[in-house]
């Protein structure tokens, strides 16, 4: 699978010419610019990626005819007899039917995809990059939003390259509107529009208005006179057009634009190359020891699109200095999904437009005693699709730590109110070892002493944390490692033929009985000592920041059952509703789905893997597809009622300035809508097919599990192969997540550097590789996760690189 993206060559300047509409004169302006640049560069290239219409019918008299490469070459040959021609012109895809490219492509015998156009364009531009100075003009077809052969807009087709843009404005009636609309379409997609060019037509005088309009937005707009009417005498016409192109190319406005383009190119390179050095001086980075930081360890990210960052490193700068045909920017697969938030691809135009619309409609709305449609719809979507009848109320915060802080407040206050505990009582949480629930003070106290919190003077660690059995693949076999306390009853680790078998609870009655005996005994001992538990807090299935630990789902299920039904914890509850209790017993159960929820593991709700209904659930990360910070904490009616009284001091007095930010809520609605549609339309069925047990019926084998319901975007064959690598201790994959635990002779776990070599090797890549992998590590754990839109071809290419890096 080829991946091409943003490029920046030291000696080759590239400019993309877009038009605000068809017939606005893109080819004429391209001709003017090529003529202007040929006076300064030994090599000038004109490139038309896609064109329609028969070559013999091309006509450039008004800029409104068939805009093919012939149009361009005619302007240079018929009307220029005084200059040596150092301009090369080429069209990559020519469709004979003079219609929109998406229609012309239907009748073409040649299969043309978005990926093929991008690959051919990338290769063509790469061939222009030499040790000599040069420039390439890439002219699009039609208007900014005109369809490409596949039907997507041109603005989306070429967006991965993010080339500097010259927008040719519309000088005709209505052209002010079309020009501004075209600029906004490019701007909201992350393009850098270097300038806007128009004909200085006197009747509508669009250029005068637009110069002032764009000046207020720091965009240079310039104009040149329109071309003269064609003469009946070809010789006179040639002389007139030769004079026109000579005058336009030599005009001060074109010279100013040309100078700005060259300066911007040099500035972009300088800024990119200095960012890492300047960051060392100005920035305090998160989650790293700065004694290990230098300009050589910081990756500068120029932009991002789809699954990839456009990255620059000092290593890339060195390669470019040794070979100027090497781009300063290289695509890097975002293997950490931007700290687990990325779900629908970077620069997703639907999410970007949704955010822009909400920003235009609302800006910011104070949420106290107010409501707006995006927040209301999002709350309703979550309550409907969680599949949890207990959940009734949604509380908004702006990040996962804050959302979990609220969740703990909710749970402990509800438990204190029911049990009659006072502020003087020491109330703690019950959790799992290795948990991480955020880095605010309250949530850090909800985790056992660890590298994240134990050096903080204020940390007290208010809780009890249970060890738990973990799921791993080792040497091609799925295993559930047993706890030391359970080895006598469970006879050590157990092996399974598939992940489906691990999640089939009805077939694991012996395991459940052993887990229940252990959890009941532990709870009894703790309660006997007078421990007051305010809530059970856990991350369903995967414990993320603590080291990508895959908890045995049966153990987590059993722990919830024990908490809710243990005799020493049971409390009076509200009546059942429809045969299902919607109230909590024992203690409120809080599921931290910040990382694992909303399809990261393949399901809307990670708690559904356990077959339990939590009393409080926190969601973030994939909630907004990585576009904006937002978190929801969803609680049961019983928890909500614990805060309701006539006394304001009993209320949940918690909030943020950006609570339920309408832009974030709008993007979240679109993000969830997109992923739910993907699930509904079976987009992930191909991945699921790689994980279905051979010959196993898809009939439900238990109320909580269905065969084939546990799957990953990473193939099981790849996971098995990785598990046999000599330096691999274990591996697992679930949903979009892959985690590889490397052997560490020092046994330092999170403080280990065992995965650094693999991380650095994948980022450096092999000589000549078109793309690399940008990743994070958790001690001796190297992990990767895809977006929910990542294709099977991309996954297979990633698997090849990862497997090779483990040699």
PDB file of N, CA, C and O in Angstrom, residues 78 111 113 139 155 215 272 280 285 292 303 310 413 435 460 481 501 548 553 563 602 630 682 699 737 750 763 765:
ATOM      1  N   UNK A  78       2.103  29.424 -29.529  1.00  0.00           N
ATOM      2  CA  UNK A  78       1.512  30.287 -30.552  1.00  0.00           C
ATOM      3  C   UNK A  78       1.787  31.749 -30.271  1.00  0.00           C
ATOM      4  O   UNK A  78       1.868  32.557 -31.176  1.00  0.00           O
ATOM      5  N   UNK A 111      -9.176   2.542 -15.069  1.00  0.00           N
ATOM      6  CA  UNK A 111      -9.662   2.669 -13.700  1.00  0.00           C
ATOM      7  C   UNK A 111      -8.853   3.741 -12.974  1.00  0.00           C
ATOM      8  O   UNK A 111      -7.633   3.619 -12.824  1.00  0.00           O
ATOM      9  N   UNK A 113      -8.619   5.937  -9.505  1.00  0.00           N
ATOM     10  CA  UNK A 113      -9.034   6.115  -8.123  1.00  0.00           C
ATOM     11  C   UNK A 113      -8.354   7.338  -7.535  1.00  0.00           C
ATOM     12  O   UNK A 113      -7.387   7.869  -8.100  1.00  0.00           O
ATOM     13  N   UNK A 139      -2.316  22.732 -11.934  1.00  0.00           N
ATOM     14  CA  UNK A 139      -3.618  23.359 -12.190  1.00  0.00           C
ATOM     15  C   UNK A 139      -4.750  22.345 -12.059  1.00  0.00           C
ATOM     16  O   UNK A 139      -4.717  21.267 -12.667  1.00  0.00           O
ATOM     17  N   UNK A 155     -11.005  19.701  -3.732  1.00  0.00           N
ATOM     18  CA  UNK A 155     -10.383  20.186  -2.506  1.00  0.00           C
ATOM     19  C   UNK A 155     -10.042  19.032  -1.576  1.00  0.00           C
ATOM     20  O   UNK A 155      -9.019  19.057  -0.877  1.00  0.00           O
ATOM     21  N   UNK A 215      -7.452  41.576   2.050  1.00  0.00           N
ATOM     22  CA  UNK A 215      -6.410  42.285   2.806  1.00  0.00           C
ATOM     23  C   UNK A 215      -6.716  42.231   4.300  1.00  0.00           C
ATOM     24  O   UNK A 215      -5.799  42.118   5.128  1.00  0.00           O
ATOM     25  N   UNK A 272       9.962  25.170   9.799  1.00  0.00           N
ATOM     26  CA  UNK A 272       9.870  23.747  10.058  1.00  0.00           C
ATOM     27  C   UNK A 272      11.163  23.224  10.684  1.00  0.00           C
ATOM     28  O   UNK A 272      11.141  22.430  11.628  1.00  0.00           O
ATOM     29  N   UNK A 280      12.425  23.251  22.478  1.00  0.00           N
ATOM     30  CA  UNK A 280      13.264  22.940  23.632  1.00  0.00           C
ATOM     31  C   UNK A 280      13.365  24.145  24.561  1.00  0.00           C
ATOM     32  O   UNK A 280      13.364  24.014  25.791  1.00  0.00           O
ATOM     33  N   UNK A 285       6.977  19.803  27.880  1.00  0.00           N
ATOM     34  CA  UNK A 285       6.194  18.734  27.287  1.00  0.00           C
ATOM     35  C   UNK A 285       5.586  17.816  28.352  1.00  0.00           C
ATOM     36  O   UNK A 285       6.163  17.645  29.423  1.00  0.00           O
ATOM     37  N   UNK A 292      16.056  13.781  28.737  1.00  0.00           N
ATOM     38  CA  UNK A 292      16.171  12.956  27.532  1.00  0.00           C
ATOM     39  C   UNK A 292      15.738  13.714  26.277  1.00  0.00           C
ATOM     40  O   UNK A 292      15.824  13.170  25.179  1.00  0.00           O
ATOM     41  N   UNK A 303       1.383  19.192   9.443  1.00  0.00           N
ATOM     42  CA  UNK A 303      -0.064  19.067   9.252  1.00  0.00           C
ATOM     43  C   UNK A 303      -0.423  17.601   9.455  1.00  0.00           C
ATOM     44  O   UNK A 303       0.447  16.779   9.768  1.00  0.00           O
ATOM     45  N   UNK A 310       2.149  14.770   8.816  1.00  0.00           N
ATOM     46  CA  UNK A 310       3.216  15.233   7.930  1.00  0.00           C
ATOM     47  C   UNK A 310       4.342  15.699   8.837  1.00  0.00           C
ATOM     48  O   UNK A 310       4.233  16.744   9.480  1.00  0.00           O
ATOM     49  N   UNK A 413     -20.386  10.608  46.836  1.00  0.00           N
ATOM     50  CA  UNK A 413     -21.460  11.363  47.498  1.00  0.00           C
ATOM     51  C   UNK A 413     -22.729  10.525  47.579  1.00  0.00           C
ATOM     52  O   UNK A 413     -23.452  10.567  48.596  1.00  0.00           O
ATOM     53  N   UNK A 435      -4.326   0.850  37.483  1.00  0.00           N
ATOM     54  CA  UNK A 435      -5.315   1.765  36.909  1.00  0.00           C
ATOM     55  C   UNK A 435      -4.749   3.173  36.780  1.00  0.00           C
ATOM     56  O   UNK A 435      -3.858   3.581  37.520  1.00  0.00           O
ATOM     57  N   UNK A 460      -2.367  10.699  48.561  1.00  0.00           N
ATOM     58  CA  UNK A 460      -2.665   9.831  49.705  1.00  0.00           C
ATOM     59  C   UNK A 460      -3.116   8.436  49.294  1.00  0.00           C
ATOM     60  O   UNK A 460      -3.081   7.520  50.104  1.00  0.00           O
ATOM     61  N   UNK A 481      -3.578 -15.401  32.495  1.00  0.00           N
ATOM     62  CA  UNK A 481      -2.643 -15.624  33.583  1.00  0.00           C
ATOM     63  C   UNK A 481      -3.386 -15.613  34.919  1.00  0.00           C
ATOM     64  O   UNK A 481      -4.201 -14.720  35.176  1.00  0.00           O
ATOM     65  N   UNK A 501     -13.634 -17.672  23.046  1.00  0.00           N
ATOM     66  CA  UNK A 501     -13.756 -18.593  24.171  1.00  0.00           C
ATOM     67  C   UNK A 501     -13.522 -17.877  25.500  1.00  0.00           C
ATOM     68  O   UNK A 501     -14.143 -18.217  26.516  1.00  0.00           O
ATOM     69  N   UNK A 548      -1.370  -0.781  29.013  1.00  0.00           N
ATOM     70  CA  UNK A 548      -2.112  -1.589  28.046  1.00  0.00           C
ATOM     71  C   UNK A 548      -2.284  -3.027  28.548  1.00  0.00           C
ATOM     72  O   UNK A 548      -1.813  -3.991  27.954  1.00  0.00           O
ATOM     73  N   UNK A 553     -12.111 -10.412  31.186  1.00  0.00           N
ATOM     74  CA  UNK A 553     -13.449  -9.821  31.334  1.00  0.00           C
ATOM     75  C   UNK A 553     -14.306 -10.565  32.337  1.00  0.00           C
ATOM     76  O   UNK A 553     -15.161  -9.962  32.991  1.00  0.00           O
ATOM     77  N   UNK A 563     -19.572  -7.039  44.259  1.00  0.00           N
ATOM     78  CA  UNK A 563     -19.802  -5.724  44.856  1.00  0.00           C
ATOM     79  C   UNK A 563     -21.291  -5.482  45.065  1.00  0.00           C
ATOM     80  O   UNK A 563     -21.724  -4.943  46.091  1.00  0.00           O
ATOM     81  N   UNK A 602     -14.367  -1.890  19.349  1.00  0.00           N
ATOM     82  CA  UNK A 602     -15.291  -2.508  18.396  1.00  0.00           C
ATOM     83  C   UNK A 602     -16.747  -2.408  18.765  1.00  0.00           C
ATOM     84  O   UNK A 602     -17.614  -2.844  17.999  1.00  0.00           O
ATOM     85  N   UNK A 630     -13.658  17.167  24.876  1.00  0.00           N
ATOM     86  CA  UNK A 630     -15.016  17.068  25.416  1.00  0.00           C
ATOM     87  C   UNK A 630     -15.111  15.758  26.175  1.00  0.00           C
ATOM     88  O   UNK A 630     -14.521  14.756  25.778  1.00  0.00           O
ATOM     89  N   UNK A 682     -21.919  -2.288   8.091  1.00  0.00           N
ATOM     90  CA  UNK A 682     -21.001  -3.418   8.034  1.00  0.00           C
ATOM     91  C   UNK A 682     -19.618  -3.090   7.522  1.00  0.00           C
ATOM     92  O   UNK A 682     -18.944  -3.958   6.947  1.00  0.00           O
ATOM     93  N   UNK A 699     -24.838 -18.138  16.571  1.00  0.00           N
ATOM     94  CA  UNK A 699     -25.926 -18.079  17.547  1.00  0.00           C
ATOM     95  C   UNK A 699     -25.371 -17.640  18.894  1.00  0.00           C
ATOM     96  O   UNK A 699     -24.247 -17.972  19.267  1.00  0.00           O
ATOM     97  N   UNK A 737      -7.001  -1.714  18.683  1.00  0.00           N
ATOM     98  CA  UNK A 737      -5.806  -1.654  19.527  1.00  0.00           C
ATOM     99  C   UNK A 737      -4.917  -2.879  19.335  1.00  0.00           C
ATOM    100  O   UNK A 737      -5.391  -4.017  19.322  1.00  0.00           O
ATOM    101  N   UNK A 750       6.768   0.249  33.353  1.00  0.00           N
ATOM    102  CA  UNK A 750       6.528   1.556  32.747  1.00  0.00           C
ATOM    103  C   UNK A 750       7.799   2.393  32.654  1.00  0.00           C
ATOM    104  O   UNK A 750       7.969   3.173  31.720  1.00  0.00           O
ATOM    105  N   UNK A 763      10.077   5.114  13.446  1.00  0.00           N
ATOM    106  CA  UNK A 763       9.996   6.519  13.043  1.00  0.00           C
ATOM    107  C   UNK A 763      11.082   6.860  12.022  1.00  0.00           C
ATOM    108  O   UNK A 763      10.845   7.634  11.098  1.00  0.00           O
ATOM    109  N   UNK A 765      12.501   4.688   9.912  1.00  0.00           N
ATOM    110  CA  UNK A 765      12.225   3.988   8.675  1.00  0.00           C
ATOM    111  C   UNK A 765      13.499   3.550   7.965  1.00  0.00           C
ATOM    112  O   UNK A 765      14.614   3.850   8.395  1.00  0.00           O
TER     113      UNK A 765
END
